[in-house]
Each structure stands twice: as structure tokens, then as C-alpha cells.
Amino acid sequence: MAFEHVEHAGHIEEAVVRRRDAAVRAAVEQGLLSEAHPVVALLDTAGIRASAARLHDAFAAVTDAPVLHAFAVKAAPLVPVLALLNSAGIGAEVASPGELALARAAGVPAGRTVLDSPAKTAGELREALDAGIALNADNPQEVARLDELVAGRDALPPLGVRVNPQIGAGSIGALSTATATSKFGVALRDAGAREAVVRMYLDRPWLTRLHTHSGSQGVPLARMVEGVREAYALAEEINAAAGRQQVDTVDIGGGLPVNFASDEEVPTYAEYARLLKDAVPGLLDGRYGLVTEFGRSLVAKHGTLLARVEYAKASGGRPIAVTHAGVQVATRTVYAPASWPLRIAAYDDEGRPKTGAPVVQDVAGPACFAGDLLAEARALPPLEQGDVVAVLDTGAYYFSNHYGYNSLPRPAVYGYGGGSFALVRAAQSTAEIVAESGGAQVDALL
């Protein structure tokens, strides 16, 4: 039977929980989660649309200039997700030929696509220029490569340069893109670099955009705003030196942090936009177009990963629920649990929320190493064989970014929100695992 659609009533968080509980129950009843498929992923499409609408509204409230919101495809490289966001007025930020192919397959227009990457080949640059896709060069050598590629062309897409304002790290070093030694962009505070960037633009009238990206998980909003302020100041400097508004658009990147501690969606796009308005009013006075590249914040809260408890055991006096979801779908959490903790919700074998006094227990995955844990020493209602664990806030960088440890298969992904489930991606079969592992070349090394 189709699960009942739950309308928004009261707080957003309450509606989210009701939709999720209904979807879990229906996934169990309809056999989406089964012995044959003990892991399944669910996406709340109504939630994704609501996030897209809030993003549009937040920036429309602070500027009348054109704003392109481009979804960072790496956060959820699934064609139906990109098509859903495209229908909601969100373009695509791509960082590889594969991501560009996904955006094209989803129907994202070239005019709403932005190419970023620190390692673009000449062929990738040429493809973007031919297709009319905006791109941001990462370094002077890439700009020099563009010099050759743009020569003789009658029309060019928007072209810019990425700069690193070197404002410091957030709480997760691996995701901090604006450190003194970051691999991304031209480091503005290095000796002579700022002057070189200004000259780079003055010598190339076709450079009309400026790009920075300072945000990510663990980076506070104030630091994100500081990075944008540095880029705006540089745009003003370039335009003053040029005697005209050569830089007409500033790409401020994305990186709004996500709250993984509760169902509350904080910080908000509106809060970030208001901070920008207060700190960088000139950027939002209508003279500059904007590009944003949010990823995680658009989809993370709207994904739920379900897994059956195959066995319930104990070791050293601690209960352990052994499930089929682990490092293959929650790679960051397994390898860096302090930086990427995830909430776990417990359901019974019929998909109903479990009750009972919490018990400290581990929730383990199936992979063959001891650290394959979704949660360690977590207080949850007692989990039993056949129960269902729901791993919350997993819509970005989790089940869509598979890690092939132990040749574990990619799970099926379904969308919900319109009264029934829609298949987003089919579960990977063992035959497909064999095929991509050289099955057709079995004799190649004999």
C-alpha cells in the first residue's frame, strides 16, 4: 500500500519526522527493505524542494541582482536528484567530466552550469568553452591555457578565476579550503599574488567573474562571510583599476554547515544572506550578479539510510547490533567519527518507532574491520534481530558516494513525498560488481 502523505503542520521539524516515520513503515511493508536488499536509501523530495525554495527566498530578500544557485553535484551525484533540483530552479556546479555528464543527463542547461576543479585538462576546458559552460580557472597556468583556447572565438561563456583569501581553517581540516596552504585557487596573501591577479584581469577583458569558496562543514558563518568580503574587495579593486565594471559576477561558493545533532535545519540560508548583507552591502546593492554552489545543505537533512539488524549480540558486556550499513555508505563517519557523527533512529521489524529505556550499544556495519561502526556506545532503545535502524541526515555524501569495501553493493535509492516511492537508482547486482571488477577480462593476466 502507498504511505499517506503528511502535510506540513506546525514546525518544519515535526512534519519531517512524520514524513520519515511514514516512509520507513511503508518501505518495510512494501518490501523495499528485505533479506535480498537489507540496505535501502530514502530521499524526502518535499524536503529537497523546500530547501531549494528557502535558498531562492533568502537571496531574493537581500539583492535584486541576478543569482544563479548551482548545486554542487559531488554532494549527491544522482541524475534524478539533479533533475529535481533543476526543476526547482537550481543549476549545477560540476568538478569533473563525470559530473558534467550527470548534469547534462539531468537536463541542466549549459547556462546554469559552472565548471570548477583544480585539475582541469585542456580537453575539459575546450569542452566547456564549446558548450557555453561557465568556468573558474584555478591558477595562472590554467589561465595561460585559456589564453590559447579562447583565441579566435566569437563568443565566450562567463570565465573567472578562483582565489583563496587565506582566512584560516574550520574545525575539520580536510574540508577547509581557505587555509594558508590550501590546494585551491590563487593564494591572495602570498607575496605579489594580489597584484598579479589584478594584472591577470586587466590583461584579459574576457575574465568577468571572480570565485571564492571558504565554507564547508565545520566553518562558522562569520568566517564564510569574511572570505566573501575579501573576494568583493578584490573585485572592486580590479574594476577600479580597469576603469569599468569588468568583474560583473562574484561566485561565492557554498559550504553552509549542516546540523547533524537534531532535525532542526540550522544555520539557515536566510541567516547567512542577512550576514552578507550586513558585512558586504556593496556586493548586494545590485551591481554584481551572484553565483552560489551549495551542496550538502540542500540535501543532507532529506536523506535516510535504512538497514536491517541481522544479528544482535554482546561483547565485553556491550550490546552490538550488526547491520548491513557501514563503511560502504557512511565512509566519513566510519573513518572520522568525531567529525562526522550521525543520528540513529530505531524501528521495529514492522517499521514502527521503537520505545523502551535506552541501552548503550554499538551499531556495526558488515565490513571486515573492527572500526566499521555507524555508532559507538550510543544510547538507543534495545535493538533486536530483525529490527530496522535509520541513519539520519545522510542525503549528501553518504549513500550516493559509494565506497566499494568488501565489494559490498550500492543500495537502491528511492524518493518519497508524493504518496508513493519512486526509484532513483536500482540496487547494484553481484553481476554488476563482477563486470566492473574485470569479469570480462578473466584471462588477462594468465
Coordinates of N, CA and C in Angstrom, one line a residue, residues 127-262:
E127 N 35.9 21.6 -23.9 CA 34.5 21.1 -23.9 C 33.6 22.2 -23.3
A128 N 34.0 22.8 -22.2 CA 33.2 23.8 -21.5 C 33.0 25.0 -22.4
L129 N 34.1 25.4 -23.0 CA 34.0 26.6 -23.9 C 33.1 26.3 -25.1
D130 N 33.2 25.1 -25.7 CA 32.4 24.8 -26.8 C 30.9 24.7 -26.4
A131 N 30.6 24.3 -25.2 CA 29.2 24.1 -24.8 C 28.6 25.3 -24.2
G132 N 29.5 26.4 -23.9 CA 28.9 27.6 -23.3 C 28.8 27.5 -21.8
I133 N 29.6 26.7 -21.2 CA 29.5 26.5 -19.8 C 30.5 27.4 -19.0
A134 N 30.0 28.1 -18.1 CA 30.9 29.0 -17.3 C 32.0 28.2 -16.5
L135 N 33.1 28.7 -16.4 CA 34.2 28.0 -15.6 C 35.0 29.0 -14.9
N136 N 35.6 28.5 -13.8 CA 36.6 29.3 -13.0 C 37.9 28.6 -13.0
A137 N 38.9 29.3 -13.5 CA 40.3 28.8 -13.6 C 40.9 28.8 -12.2
D138 N 41.7 27.8 -11.9 CA 42.2 27.6 -10.5 C 43.5 28.3 -10.3
N139 N 44.3 28.6 -11.4 CA 45.7 29.0 -11.2 C 46.2 29.7 -12.4
P140 N 47.3 30.4 -12.3 CA 47.9 31.1 -13.5 C 48.2 30.2 -14.7
Q141 N 48.6 29.0 -14.5 CA 48.9 28.1 -15.6 C 47.6 27.7 -16.3
E142 N 46.5 27.6 -15.6 CA 45.2 27.3 -16.3 C 44.8 28.5 -17.0
V143 N 45.0 29.7 -16.5 CA 44.6 30.9 -17.2 C 45.5 31.0 -18.5
A144 N 46.7 30.7 -18.5 CA 47.6 30.7 -19.7 C 47.1 29.7 -20.7
R145 N 46.6 28.6 -20.2 CA 46.0 27.6 -21.1 C 44.7 28.1 -21.8
L146 N 43.9 28.9 -21.0 CA 42.8 29.5 -21.6 C 43.1 30.6 -22.6
D147 N 44.2 31.2 -22.4 CA 44.7 32.2 -23.4 C 44.7 31.6 -24.8
E148 N 45.2 30.4 -24.9 CA 45.3 29.7 -26.2 C 43.9 29.3 -26.7
L149 N 43.1 28.8 -25.7 CA 41.8 28.2 -26.1 C 40.8 29.2 -26.5
V150 N 40.8 30.4 -26.0 CA 39.8 31.5 -26.3 C 40.2 32.2 -27.5
A151 N 41.4 32.1 -28.0 CA 41.8 32.9 -29.1 C 41.0 32.6 -30.4
G152 N 40.4 33.6 -31.0 CA 39.7 33.4 -32.2 C 38.2 33.1 -32.0
R153 N 37.8 32.9 -30.8 CA 36.4 32.6 -30.6 C 35.5 33.9 -30.6
D154 N 34.4 33.8 -31.3 CA 33.5 35.0 -31.3 C 32.7 35.2 -30.0
A155 N 32.4 34.1 -29.4 CA 31.6 34.2 -28.1 C 32.2 33.3 -27.1
L156 N 32.1 33.8 -25.8 CA 32.7 33.1 -24.7 C 31.7 33.0 -23.6
P157 N 31.7 31.9 -22.9 CA 30.8 31.8 -21.7 C 31.5 32.6 -20.6
P158 N 30.8 32.8 -19.5 CA 31.5 33.6 -18.4 C 32.7 32.8 -17.8
L159 N 33.8 33.6 -17.7 CA 35.1 33.0 -17.3 C 35.6 33.8 -16.1
G160 N 36.1 33.1 -15.1 CA 36.6 33.7 -13.9 C 37.8 33.0 -13.4
V161 N 38.3 33.5 -12.2 CA 39.5 32.9 -11.5 C 39.1 32.6 -10.1
R162 N 39.5 31.5 -9.6 CA 39.3 31.2 -8.2 C 40.4 31.8 -7.3
V163 N 40.1 32.5 -6.2 CA 41.1 33.0 -5.3 C 40.9 32.4 -3.9
N164 N 42.0 32.2 -3.2 CA 42.0 31.8 -1.9 C 42.3 32.9 -0.9
P165 N 41.3 33.4 -0.1 CA 41.5 34.5 0.7 C 42.4 34.2 1.9
Q166 N 42.7 32.9 2.1 CA 43.7 32.5 3.2 C 43.2 33.0 4.6
I167 N 41.9 32.8 4.9 CA 41.4 33.3 6.2 C 41.4 32.3 7.3
G168 N 41.9 31.1 7.0 CA 42.0 30.1 8.1 C 41.1 28.9 8.0
A169 N 41.3 28.0 8.8 CA 40.6 26.7 8.8 C 39.3 26.7 9.7
G170 N 38.4 25.7 9.4 CA 37.4 25.4 10.3 C 37.8 24.3 11.2
S171 N 36.8 23.6 11.8 CA 37.0 22.6 12.8 C 37.4 21.2 12.1
I172 N 37.2 21.1 10.8 CA 37.6 19.9 10.0 C 38.6 20.3 9.0
G173 N 39.9 20.0 9.3 CA 41.0 20.4 8.5 C 40.9 20.0 7.0
A174 N 40.4 18.7 6.8 CA 40.4 18.2 5.5 C 39.4 18.9 4.6
L175 N 38.4 19.6 5.2 CA 37.4 20.3 4.4 C 37.7 21.8 4.3
S176 N 38.7 22.3 4.9 CA 39.0 23.7 5.0 C 39.7 24.2 3.7
T177 N 39.1 25.0 2.9 CA 39.6 25.3 1.6 C 40.3 26.7 1.6
A178 N 40.3 27.4 2.7 CA 40.8 28.8 2.7 C 42.0 28.9 3.7
T179 N 42.8 27.9 3.8 CA 43.9 27.9 4.7 C 45.1 28.5 3.9
A180 N 46.2 28.8 4.7 CA 47.4 29.4 4.0 C 47.9 28.5 2.9
T181 N 47.8 27.2 3.1 CA 48.4 26.3 2.1 C 47.4 25.5 1.3
S182 N 46.2 25.9 1.2 CA 45.1 25.2 0.5 C 45.5 24.9 -0.9
K183 N 45.1 23.8 -1.5 CA 45.4 23.5 -2.9 C 44.6 24.2 -3.8
F184 N 43.6 24.9 -3.4 CA 42.6 25.6 -4.3 C 42.9 27.1 -4.5
G185 N 42.8 27.5 -5.8 CA 42.8 28.9 -6.1 C 44.2 29.6 -6.0
V186 N 44.2 30.9 -6.3 CA 45.4 31.7 -6.2 C 45.4 32.3 -4.8
A187 N 46.5 32.0 -4.0 CA 46.6 32.4 -2.6 C 46.8 33.9 -2.6
L188 N 45.8 34.7 -2.1 CA 45.9 36.1 -2.2 C 46.9 36.8 -1.4
R189 N 47.2 36.2 -0.2 CA 48.1 36.8 0.7 C 49.6 36.4 0.5
D190 N 49.9 35.6 -0.5 CA 51.2 35.3 -0.8 C 51.9 36.5 -1.5
A191 N 53.2 36.7 -1.3 CA 53.8 37.9 -1.8 C 53.6 38.1 -3.3
G192 N 53.1 39.2 -3.7 CA 52.9 39.6 -5.0 C 51.6 39.0 -5.7
A193 N 50.9 38.1 -5.0 CA 49.8 37.4 -5.6 C 48.6 38.3 -6.0
R194 N 48.3 39.2 -5.1 CA 47.1 40.0 -5.3 C 47.3 40.9 -6.5
E195 N 48.5 41.5 -6.6 CA 48.8 42.4 -7.7 C 48.8 41.6 -9.0
A196 N 49.3 40.4 -8.9 CA 49.3 39.5 -10.1 C 47.9 39.2 -10.6
V197 N 47.0 39.0 -9.7 CA 45.6 38.7 -10.1 C 45.0 39.9 -10.7
V198 N 45.2 41.1 -10.2 CA 44.7 42.3 -10.8 C 45.2 42.5 -12.2
R199 N 46.5 42.3 -12.4 CA 47.1 42.4 -13.7 C 46.5 41.3 -14.7
M200 N 46.3 40.1 -14.1 CA 45.7 39.0 -14.9 C 44.4 39.4 -15.5
Y201 N 43.6 40.1 -14.8 CA 42.3 40.6 -15.3 C 42.5 41.8 -16.2
L202 N 43.3 42.7 -15.9 CA 43.5 43.8 -16.8 C 44.0 43.4 -18.2
D203 N 44.8 42.4 -18.2 CA 45.3 41.9 -19.5 C 44.3 41.0 -20.3
R204 N 43.2 40.7 -19.6 CA 42.2 39.7 -20.2 C 40.8 40.3 -20.0
P205 N 40.3 41.1 -20.9 CA 39.0 41.6 -20.7 C 37.9 40.6 -20.6
W206 N 38.2 39.4 -21.1 CA 37.2 38.3 -21.1 C 37.0 37.6 -19.7
L207 N 37.9 38.0 -18.7 CA 37.7 37.5 -17.4 C 36.7 38.4 -16.7
T208 N 35.5 37.9 -16.4 CA 34.4 38.8 -15.9 C 33.8 38.2 -14.6
R209 N 34.3 37.1 -14.1 CA 33.8 36.6 -12.8 C 35.0 36.4 -11.9
L210 N 34.7 36.4 -10.6 CA 35.7 36.1 -9.6 C 35.0 35.1 -8.6
H211 N 35.8 34.1 -8.3 CA 35.3 33.0 -7.5 C 36.1 32.8 -6.2
T212 N 35.4 32.5 -5.1 CA 36.0 32.0 -3.9 C 35.1 31.1 -3.2
H213 N 35.6 30.2 -2.4 CA 34.8 29.2 -1.7 C 35.5 29.0 -0.3
S214 N 35.0 29.6 0.7 CA 35.6 29.5 2.0 C 34.8 28.6 3.0
G215 N 33.6 28.2 2.6 CA 32.7 27.5 3.6 C 32.8 26.0 3.4
S216 N 32.4 25.3 4.5 CA 32.2 23.9 4.4 C 31.8 23.4 5.8
Q217 N 31.6 22.2 6.0 CA 31.2 21.7 7.3 C 32.3 22.0 8.3
G218 N 32.0 22.6 9.4 CA 32.9 23.0 10.4 C 33.4 24.4 10.3
V219 N 33.0 25.1 9.3 CA 33.4 26.5 9.1 C 32.3 27.4 9.6
P220 N 32.5 28.3 10.5 CA 31.4 29.2 11.0 C 31.0 30.2 10.0
L221 N 29.8 30.7 10.1 CA 29.3 31.6 9.1 C 30.1 32.9 9.1
A222 N 30.6 33.4 10.2 CA 31.4 34.6 10.2 C 32.7 34.4 9.3
R223 N 33.3 33.3 9.3 CA 34.4 33.0 8.5 C 34.1 32.9 7.1
M224 N 33.0 32.3 6.7 CA 32.5 32.3 5.4 C 32.3 33.7 4.8
V225 N 31.6 34.5 5.6 CA 31.4 35.9 5.2 C 32.7 36.6 5.0
E226 N 33.7 36.4 5.9 CA 35.0 37.0 5.7 C 35.6 36.7 4.4
G227 N 35.5 35.4 4.0 CA 36.0 35.1 2.7 C 35.3 35.8 1.5
V228 N 34.0 35.9 1.6 CA 33.3 36.6 0.6 C 33.6 38.1 0.6
R229 N 33.8 38.7 1.7 CA 34.2 40.1 1.8 C 35.6 40.3 1.1
E230 N 36.5 39.4 1.3 CA 37.8 39.5 0.6 C 37.7 39.5 -0.9
A231 N 36.8 38.6 -1.4 CA 36.6 38.5 -2.8 C 35.9 39.7 -3.4
Y232 N 35.0 40.3 -2.6 CA 34.3 41.5 -3.1 C 35.3 42.7 -3.1
A233 N 36.2 42.8 -2.1 CA 37.2 43.8 -2.1 C 38.1 43.7 -3.3
L234 N 38.4 42.5 -3.7 CA 39.3 42.3 -4.9 C 38.6 42.7 -6.1
A235 N 37.3 42.3 -6.2 CA 36.5 42.7 -7.4 C 36.4 44.2 -7.6
E236 N 36.2 44.9 -6.5 CA 36.2 46.4 -6.5 C 37.6 46.9 -7.0
E237 N 38.7 46.3 -6.5 CA 40.0 46.8 -6.9 C 40.2 46.5 -8.4
I238 N 39.8 45.4 -8.9 CA 40.0 45.1 -10.3 C 39.2 46.1 -11.1
N239 N 38.0 46.3 -10.7 CA 37.1 47.2 -11.5 C 37.6 48.7 -11.5
A240 N 38.2 49.1 -10.3 CA 38.7 50.4 -10.2 C 40.0 50.6 -11.1
A241 N 40.8 49.6 -11.1 CA 42.0 49.6 -12.0 C 41.6 49.6 -13.5
A242 N 40.5 48.9 -13.8 CA 40.1 48.8 -15.2 C 39.4 50.0 -15.6
G243 N 38.9 50.8 -14.7 CA 38.1 52.0 -15.1 C 36.7 51.6 -15.6
R244 N 36.3 50.4 -15.3 CA 34.9 50.0 -15.7 C 34.6 48.8 -14.9
Q245 N 33.4 48.3 -14.9 CA 33.0 47.1 -14.2 C 33.3 45.9 -15.0
Q246 N 34.6 45.5 -15.0 CA 34.9 44.3 -15.7 C 34.4 43.0 -15.0
V247 N 34.6 42.9 -13.7 CA 34.0 41.8 -12.9 C 32.6 42.2 -12.6
D248 N 31.7 41.4 -13.3 CA 30.3 41.7 -13.1 C 29.6 40.7 -12.2
T249 N 30.3 39.6 -11.9 CA 29.6 38.5 -11.1 C 30.7 37.9 -10.2
V250 N 30.2 37.7 -8.9 CA 31.1 37.1 -7.9 C 30.4 35.7 -7.5
D251 N 31.2 34.7 -7.7 CA 30.8 33.3 -7.3 C 31.3 33.1 -5.9
I252 N 30.3 33.1 -4.9 CA 30.7 33.0 -3.5 C 30.8 31.6 -3.0
G253 N 30.7 30.6 -3.9 CA 30.8 29.2 -3.4 C 29.6 28.8 -2.6
G254 N 29.8 27.8 -1.8 CA 28.7 27.2 -1.0 C 29.2 27.0 0.4
G255 N 29.0 25.8 0.9 CA 29.6 25.4 2.2 C 28.8 25.7 3.4
L256 N 27.5 26.0 3.3 CA 26.7 26.2 4.5 C 26.7 25.0 5.4
P257 N 27.2 25.1 6.7 CA 27.2 23.9 7.5 C 25.9 23.3 7.8
V258 N 25.8 22.0 8.1 CA 24.6 21.3 8.4 C 24.6 20.9 9.9
N259 N 23.4 21.0 10.5 CA 23.2 20.5 11.8 C 23.0 19.0 11.8
F260 N 23.9 18.2 12.3 CA 23.7 16.7 12.4 C 23.2 16.3 13.8
A261 N 22.9 17.2 14.6 CA 22.5 16.8 16.0 C 21.0 16.7 16.2
S262 N 20.2 17.3 15.4 CA 18.7 17.2 15.5 C 18.1 17.4 14.2

